[in-house]
Every structure is written in structure tokens, then in C-alpha cells.
Coordinates of C-alpha atoms in Angstrom, one line a residue:
X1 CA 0.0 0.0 0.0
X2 CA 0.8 3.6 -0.5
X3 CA 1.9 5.5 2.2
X4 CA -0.7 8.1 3.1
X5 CA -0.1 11.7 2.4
X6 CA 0.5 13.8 5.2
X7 CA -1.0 16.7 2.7
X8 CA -4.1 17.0 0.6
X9 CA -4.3 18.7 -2.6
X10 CA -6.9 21.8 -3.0
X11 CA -8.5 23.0 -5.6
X12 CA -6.6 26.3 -5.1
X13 CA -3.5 25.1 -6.1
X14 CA -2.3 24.6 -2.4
X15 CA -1.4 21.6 -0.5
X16 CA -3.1 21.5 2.8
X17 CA -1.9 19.2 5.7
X18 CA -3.8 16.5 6.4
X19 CA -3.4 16.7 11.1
X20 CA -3.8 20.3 11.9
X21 CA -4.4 21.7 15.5
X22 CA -7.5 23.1 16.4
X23 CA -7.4 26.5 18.9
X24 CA -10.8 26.5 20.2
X25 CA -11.2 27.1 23.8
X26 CA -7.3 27.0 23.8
X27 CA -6.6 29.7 27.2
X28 CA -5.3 32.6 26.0
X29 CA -2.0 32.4 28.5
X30 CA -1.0 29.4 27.5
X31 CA -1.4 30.0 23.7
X32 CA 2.5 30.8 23.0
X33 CA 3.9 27.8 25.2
X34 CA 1.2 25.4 23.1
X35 CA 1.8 26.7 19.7
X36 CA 5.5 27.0 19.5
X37 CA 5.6 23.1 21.3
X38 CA 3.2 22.4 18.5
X39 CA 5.5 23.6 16.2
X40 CA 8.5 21.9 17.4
X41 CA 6.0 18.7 17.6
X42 CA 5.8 19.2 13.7
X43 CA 2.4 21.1 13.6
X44 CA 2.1 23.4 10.4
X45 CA -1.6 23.7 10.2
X46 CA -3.3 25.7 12.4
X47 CA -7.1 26.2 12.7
X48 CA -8.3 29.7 14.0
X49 CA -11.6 31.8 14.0
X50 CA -12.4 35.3 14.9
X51 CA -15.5 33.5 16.9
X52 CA -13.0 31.8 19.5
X53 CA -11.8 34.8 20.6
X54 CA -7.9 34.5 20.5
X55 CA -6.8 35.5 17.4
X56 CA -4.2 37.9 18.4
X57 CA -2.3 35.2 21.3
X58 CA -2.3 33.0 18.2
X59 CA -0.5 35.5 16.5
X60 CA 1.9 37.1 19.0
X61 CA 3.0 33.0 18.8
X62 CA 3.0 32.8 15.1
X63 CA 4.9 36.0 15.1
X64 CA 7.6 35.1 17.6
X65 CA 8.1 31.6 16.4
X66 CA 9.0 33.2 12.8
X67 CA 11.4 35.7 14.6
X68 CA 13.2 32.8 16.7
X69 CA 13.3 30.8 13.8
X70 CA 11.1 28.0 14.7
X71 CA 9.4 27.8 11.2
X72 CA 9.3 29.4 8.0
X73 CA 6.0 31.4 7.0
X74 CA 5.3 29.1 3.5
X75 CA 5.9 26.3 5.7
X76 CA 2.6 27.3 7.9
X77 CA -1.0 27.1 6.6
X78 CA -3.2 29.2 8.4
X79 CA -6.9 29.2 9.2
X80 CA -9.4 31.6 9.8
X81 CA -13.3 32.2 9.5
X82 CA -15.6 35.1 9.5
X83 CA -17.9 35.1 11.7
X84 CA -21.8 35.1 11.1
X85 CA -22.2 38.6 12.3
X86 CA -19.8 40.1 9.7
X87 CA -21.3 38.5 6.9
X88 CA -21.7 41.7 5.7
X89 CA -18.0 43.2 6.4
X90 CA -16.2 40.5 4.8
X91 CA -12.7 42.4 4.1
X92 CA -13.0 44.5 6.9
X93 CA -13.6 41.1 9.2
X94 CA -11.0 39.2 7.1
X95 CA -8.3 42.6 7.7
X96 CA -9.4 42.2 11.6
X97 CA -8.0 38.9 11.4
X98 CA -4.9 39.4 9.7
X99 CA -4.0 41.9 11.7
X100 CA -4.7 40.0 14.9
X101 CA -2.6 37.0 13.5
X102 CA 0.5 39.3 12.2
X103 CA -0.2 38.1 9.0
X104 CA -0.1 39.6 5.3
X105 CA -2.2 36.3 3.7
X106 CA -4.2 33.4 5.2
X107 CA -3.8 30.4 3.7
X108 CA -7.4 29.8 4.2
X109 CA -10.6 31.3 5.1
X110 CA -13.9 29.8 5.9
X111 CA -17.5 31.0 6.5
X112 CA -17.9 29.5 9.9
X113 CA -21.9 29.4 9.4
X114 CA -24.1 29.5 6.5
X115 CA -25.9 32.4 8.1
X116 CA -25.9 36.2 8.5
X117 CA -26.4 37.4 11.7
X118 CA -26.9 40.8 13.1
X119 CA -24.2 42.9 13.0
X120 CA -22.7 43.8 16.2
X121 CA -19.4 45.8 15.2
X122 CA -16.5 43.8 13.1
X123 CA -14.3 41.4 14.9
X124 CA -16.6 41.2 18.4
X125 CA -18.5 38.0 17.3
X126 CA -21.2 38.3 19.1
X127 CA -24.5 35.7 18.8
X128 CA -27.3 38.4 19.5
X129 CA -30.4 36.8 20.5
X130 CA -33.4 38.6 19.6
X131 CA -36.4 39.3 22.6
X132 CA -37.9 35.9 22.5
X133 CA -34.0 34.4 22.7
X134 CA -33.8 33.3 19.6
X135 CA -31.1 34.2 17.3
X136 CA -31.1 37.6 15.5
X137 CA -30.6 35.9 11.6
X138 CA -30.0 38.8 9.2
X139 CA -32.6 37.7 6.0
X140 CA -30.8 40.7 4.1
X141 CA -27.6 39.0 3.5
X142 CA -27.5 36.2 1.2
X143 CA -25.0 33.2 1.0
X144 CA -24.1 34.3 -2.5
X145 CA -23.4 37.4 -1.5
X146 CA -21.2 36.7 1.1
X147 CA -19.6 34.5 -1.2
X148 CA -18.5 36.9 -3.6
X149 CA -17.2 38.6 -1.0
X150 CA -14.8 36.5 -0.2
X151 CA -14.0 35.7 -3.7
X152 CA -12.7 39.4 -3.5
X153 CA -10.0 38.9 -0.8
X154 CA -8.4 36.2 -2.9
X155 CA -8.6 38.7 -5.8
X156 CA -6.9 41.0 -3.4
X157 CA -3.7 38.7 -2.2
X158 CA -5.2 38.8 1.1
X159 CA -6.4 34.7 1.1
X160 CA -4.7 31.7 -0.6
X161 CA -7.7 29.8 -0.6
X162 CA -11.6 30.0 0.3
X163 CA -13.9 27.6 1.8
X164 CA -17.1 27.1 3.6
X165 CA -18.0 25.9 7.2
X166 CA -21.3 24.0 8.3
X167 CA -22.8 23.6 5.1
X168 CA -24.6 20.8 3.9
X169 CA -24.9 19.0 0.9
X170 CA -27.6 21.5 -0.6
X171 CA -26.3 24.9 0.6
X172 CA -22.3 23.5 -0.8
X173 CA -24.7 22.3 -4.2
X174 CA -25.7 26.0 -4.2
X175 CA -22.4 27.5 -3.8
X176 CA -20.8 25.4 -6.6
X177 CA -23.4 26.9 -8.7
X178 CA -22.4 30.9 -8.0
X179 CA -19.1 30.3 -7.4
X180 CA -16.5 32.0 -9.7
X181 CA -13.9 30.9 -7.2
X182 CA -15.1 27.4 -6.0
X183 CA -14.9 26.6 -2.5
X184 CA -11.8 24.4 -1.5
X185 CA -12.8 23.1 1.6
X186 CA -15.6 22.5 3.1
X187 CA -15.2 22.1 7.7
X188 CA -17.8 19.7 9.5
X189 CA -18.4 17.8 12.6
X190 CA -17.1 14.3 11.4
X191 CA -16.1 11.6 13.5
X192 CA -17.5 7.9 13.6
X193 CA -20.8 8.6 15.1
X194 CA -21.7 11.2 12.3
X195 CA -19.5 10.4 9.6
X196 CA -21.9 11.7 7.3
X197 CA -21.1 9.6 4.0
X198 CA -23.0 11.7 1.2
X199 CA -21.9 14.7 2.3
X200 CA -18.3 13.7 2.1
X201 CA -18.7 11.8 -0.9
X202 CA -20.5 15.1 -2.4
X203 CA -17.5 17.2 -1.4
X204 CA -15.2 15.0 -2.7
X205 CA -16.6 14.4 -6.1
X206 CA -16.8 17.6 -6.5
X207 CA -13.4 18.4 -5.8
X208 CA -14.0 19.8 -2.4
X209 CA -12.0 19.0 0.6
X210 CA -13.6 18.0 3.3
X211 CA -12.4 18.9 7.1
X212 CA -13.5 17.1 10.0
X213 CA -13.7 19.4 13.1
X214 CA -14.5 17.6 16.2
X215 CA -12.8 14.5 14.5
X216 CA -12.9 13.0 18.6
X217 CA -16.5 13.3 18.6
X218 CA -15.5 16.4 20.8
X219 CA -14.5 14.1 23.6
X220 CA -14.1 16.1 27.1
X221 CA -14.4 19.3 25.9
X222 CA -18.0 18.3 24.1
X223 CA -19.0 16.6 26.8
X224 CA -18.8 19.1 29.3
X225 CA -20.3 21.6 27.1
X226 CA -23.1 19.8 24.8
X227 CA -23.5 16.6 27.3
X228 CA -22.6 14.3 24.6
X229 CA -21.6 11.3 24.0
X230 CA -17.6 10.3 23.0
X231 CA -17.0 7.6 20.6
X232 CA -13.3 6.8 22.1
X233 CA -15.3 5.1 25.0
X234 CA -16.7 3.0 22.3
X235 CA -15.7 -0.9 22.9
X236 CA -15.1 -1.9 19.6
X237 CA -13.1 1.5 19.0
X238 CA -11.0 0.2 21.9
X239 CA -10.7 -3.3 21.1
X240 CA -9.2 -1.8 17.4
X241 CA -7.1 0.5 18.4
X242 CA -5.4 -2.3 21.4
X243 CA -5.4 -4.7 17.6
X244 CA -3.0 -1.3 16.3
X245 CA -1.1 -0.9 19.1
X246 CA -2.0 2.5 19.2
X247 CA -4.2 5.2 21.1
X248 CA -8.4 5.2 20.5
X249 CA -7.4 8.7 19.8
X250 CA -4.9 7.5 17.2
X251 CA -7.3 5.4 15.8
X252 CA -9.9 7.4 15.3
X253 CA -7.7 10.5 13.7
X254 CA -6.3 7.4 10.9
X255 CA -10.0 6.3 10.0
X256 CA -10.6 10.2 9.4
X257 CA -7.3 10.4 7.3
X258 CA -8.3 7.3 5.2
X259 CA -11.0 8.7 4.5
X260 CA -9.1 11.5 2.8
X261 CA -10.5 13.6 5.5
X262 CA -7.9 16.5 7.1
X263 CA -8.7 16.4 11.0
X264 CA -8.2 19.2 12.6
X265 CA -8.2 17.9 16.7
X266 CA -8.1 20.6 19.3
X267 CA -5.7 19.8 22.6
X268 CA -3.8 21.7 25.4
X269 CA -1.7 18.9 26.2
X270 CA 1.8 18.8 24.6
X271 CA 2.2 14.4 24.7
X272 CA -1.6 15.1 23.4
X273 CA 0.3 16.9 20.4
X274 CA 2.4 14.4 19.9
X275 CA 0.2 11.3 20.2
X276 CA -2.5 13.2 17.5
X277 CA 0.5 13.8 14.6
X278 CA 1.4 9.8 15.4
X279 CA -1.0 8.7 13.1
X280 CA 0.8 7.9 9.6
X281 CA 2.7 4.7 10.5
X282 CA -0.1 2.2 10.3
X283 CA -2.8 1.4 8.1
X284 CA -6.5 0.3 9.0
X285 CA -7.6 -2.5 6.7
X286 CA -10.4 -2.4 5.0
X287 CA -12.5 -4.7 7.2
X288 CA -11.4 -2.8 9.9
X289 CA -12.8 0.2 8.2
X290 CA -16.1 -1.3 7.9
X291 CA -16.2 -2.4 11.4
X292 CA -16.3 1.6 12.3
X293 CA -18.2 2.1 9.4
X294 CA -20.7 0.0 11.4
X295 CA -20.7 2.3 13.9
X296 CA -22.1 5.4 12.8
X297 CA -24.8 7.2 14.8
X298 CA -26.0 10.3 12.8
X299 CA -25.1 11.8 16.4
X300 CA -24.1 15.2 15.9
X301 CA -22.1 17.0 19.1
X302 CA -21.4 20.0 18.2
X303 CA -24.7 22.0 18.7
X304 CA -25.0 25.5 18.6
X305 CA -28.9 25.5 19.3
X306 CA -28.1 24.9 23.3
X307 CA -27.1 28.0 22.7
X308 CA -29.4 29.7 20.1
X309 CA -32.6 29.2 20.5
X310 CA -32.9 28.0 17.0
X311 CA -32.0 24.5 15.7
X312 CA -30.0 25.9 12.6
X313 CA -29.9 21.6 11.5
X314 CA -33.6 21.1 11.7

């Protein structure tokens, strides 16, 4: 067999590693002291948003790691998304990010949401609940619009490549079909209890990438927030990953790669780091692969509505 790329190609051109290291919920102190271990670890892909609020730790890192030495800037590939409330500021949001990441370009940027929200002042990402607590959805702002907005910043230098966040298989069918500038990637929940077959298979053919965020099924950090459930206590996860000799963790970030999936896992735990990159020196077979295939759920646990009022899936 083939070894497995450690990089997937985009339609942009660009090549787009395949582990990357999710920021959410990363605490902003400790942001330089993870990143630049990250770094050292052999993490190149880094996966931001204005939404999780630390943009410009992220950077001061990014900056001082390229200062030190630690990396070169074309080694790095760098994400970002704009929030739903500046669907209608796209530059000026995209510029606020740049300039909290000390960058010139991003190597890409997403739309985090297939929505428009109301505006609440660029960069400040707020989720503005209207009087009956339900979320403020600006019907003035169409996806196509936004779209072509982005299209602009790669027009401009200021993006590499653009993408989409959250979408499904009829709102990415849409956006293929206004496009001038395709999307390259689409980023969704994907893990093995919502591994959401024609929607990757959709992305694919169409020469989409597909990202999994929450590739762990969220794990801890899902649990505590969404009360769900994680699939690395899953037996027959475990029983696999003892047949690998290697992590549930592990296991579950190689089904996503063979998938020809990037995963994008999100930890504040250097040997966490290091065990998520250790994932190209075995192969699942393809029985194997059924055996999780077997195990899908269609159990989403990532789910905004807890705190939106409004079940944006439904």
C-alpha cells in the first residue's frame, strides 16, 4: 500500500496538511507555550476563527516563532473564518483577522456558518439573541453574497484559498453553482458517530476538501459543554485501536485520514500533540474500516442551538 499523504491537494493550487491543531477554547495564556511546542512537535496547520476569541495570542506566537526561527512562514498554513455577524463586512472582518494574526495572507478562510447574523461591530463576534431568545438571523444577507465577497480577498492577495464551514450538501450544491472561485474546503463535525457519508462523498466528487472538526467526537471538551456522548469510549473503537497498538485517539484520527479527511483535533496537552501527529505509521484495513463504518450514529455533538434558540440543522 501507499503511504498516506501527510498533505491533501486543493483545488486552489495549495497543498493542505492532512493533522492540523485546532485553537478552540485554547486559554489565552497558555497559547504561546502550546503553539510553539506544537511547532517543534511538527504542527504546520493551524485552525483559528475570529469567533473563539484569541486571534491575536495566536499571532503574538505565530509572530515570535517566525522571529526565533522555529518555522518558516510558507511552511505554515493558516486558518481563519468570519464570523456570522460580519457576513456583511467581509474584508474589513478578514483585515481584523490578519491583523490580529501578524499576518499579510491566510492560507485559508472559511464562513464558519451558513448564516448572516446581526451585526454587532467587526471582529466582536457576538450571537445576538433577539427578545424571544432566539437568534437575530439577518434575512438581508444572502450566501451568495457573502460568497463573492470572499472571492474578492483572494482577488486582493489577502487569502490563498476559500472555503465554507457548516454547510450541507444543498447549501455546498448552491455555492458550486455561483461560485467564480469554488470553495476548496468545506469544515464539518465528522467523527465515527456522524461520519456523514454523502456529504463527504458530495464534497469529494466535486473536488471539495472536506475537514473534520470535532474529528474526537468532541470528547471532554464536548462533553462538558453539549453533554454528549464520546465515541473513544466505544468498545469496539477500543478493542481496534489495542489490535493497532496505538491510542483510541490515534485510531480514530487514521479512519478520518483514510478517509481522505484533514482532521483538525483541538488539545492543550503537549504528549496530546504528539500522540494526534502519530498517526501515519499504520494502516486500517479495510474490514477494519467497515467495522467503524458500522458504527455510525448520525449523532451530531457540536450544537450550537443549546445556545441559540434555533436548531440551525432542523
Amino acid at each position: 500500500m501507499a503511504p498516506t499523504a501527510t498533505a491533501l491537494a486543493l483545488s486552489s493550487g495549495h497543498q493542505m496538511p492532512a493533522v492540523g491543531l485546532g485553537v478552540w477554547r485554547m486559554d489565552p495564556p497558555a497559547i504561546r507555550g502550546l503553539i510553539h511546542s506544537a511547532i517543534r512537535a511538527g504542527y504546520r496547520h493551524f485552525d483559528c476563527a475570529a469567533y473563539y476569541q484569541n486571534e491575536a495570542e495566536v499571532g503574538d506566537a505565530l509572530l515570535e516563532a517566525l522571529e526565533i526561527g522555529l518555522v518558516k512562514r510558507e511552511d505554515l498554513f493558516i486558518t481563519t473564518k468570519l464570523w456570522n455577524s460580519d457576513h456583511g463586512h467581509v474584508v474589513e472582518a478578514c483585515k481584523d483577522s490578519l491583523k490580529k494574526l501578524r499576518l499579510d495572507y491566510l492560507d485559508l478562510y472559511l464562513v464558519h456558518f451558513p448564516l448572516a447574523t446581526k451585526h454587532t461591530g467587526v471582529g466582536t463576534t457576538d450571537s445576538a439573541l433577539g427578545d424571544d431568545g432566539v437568534l437575530d438571523i439577518d434575512t438581508t444577507i444572502s450566501l451568495e453574497t457573502t460568497w463573492h465577497a470572499m472571492e474578492d480577498l483572494v482577488s486582493m492577495g489577502l487569502v490563498r484559498s476559500i472555503g465554507i464551514s457548516n454547510y450541507n450538501i444543498f447549501l455546498t450544491r448552491d455555492c458550486l453553482a455561483y461560485a467564480k472561485v469554488k470553495p476548496a474546503v468545506n469544515q464539518i463535525e465528522v467523527h465515527p458517530y456522524f461520519q456523514r457519508e454523502s456529504l463527504v462523498k458530495f464534497c469529494q466528487k466535486h473536488g471539495i476538501c472536506v475537514t473534520a472538526h470535532t474529528p474526537l467526537s468532541g470528547s471532554t471538551a464536548n462533553t462538558e459543554r453539549f453533554g454528549s456522548v464520546s465515541c473513544l469510549d466505544d468498545p469496539v473503537i477500543k478493542s481496534l485501536a489495542e489490535k493497532y497498538g496505538k491510542t483510541p485517539v490515534q485510531l480514530v484520527l487514521r479512519w478520518g485520514i483514510q478517509r481522505n479527511t484533514v482532521v483538525i483535533p483541538k488539545t492543550s496537552k503537549v504528549e496530546r500533540m504528539e500522540e494526534n501527529l502519530a498517526v501515519f505509521d499504520f494502516d486500517i484495513s479495510g474490514e477494519d474500516m467497515e467495522r467503524i463504518k458500522a458504527l455510525d450514529r448520525n449523532y451530531r455533538t457540536n450544537n450550537p442551538a443549546k445556545f441559540w434558540g434555533v436548531d440551525l440543522y432542523a
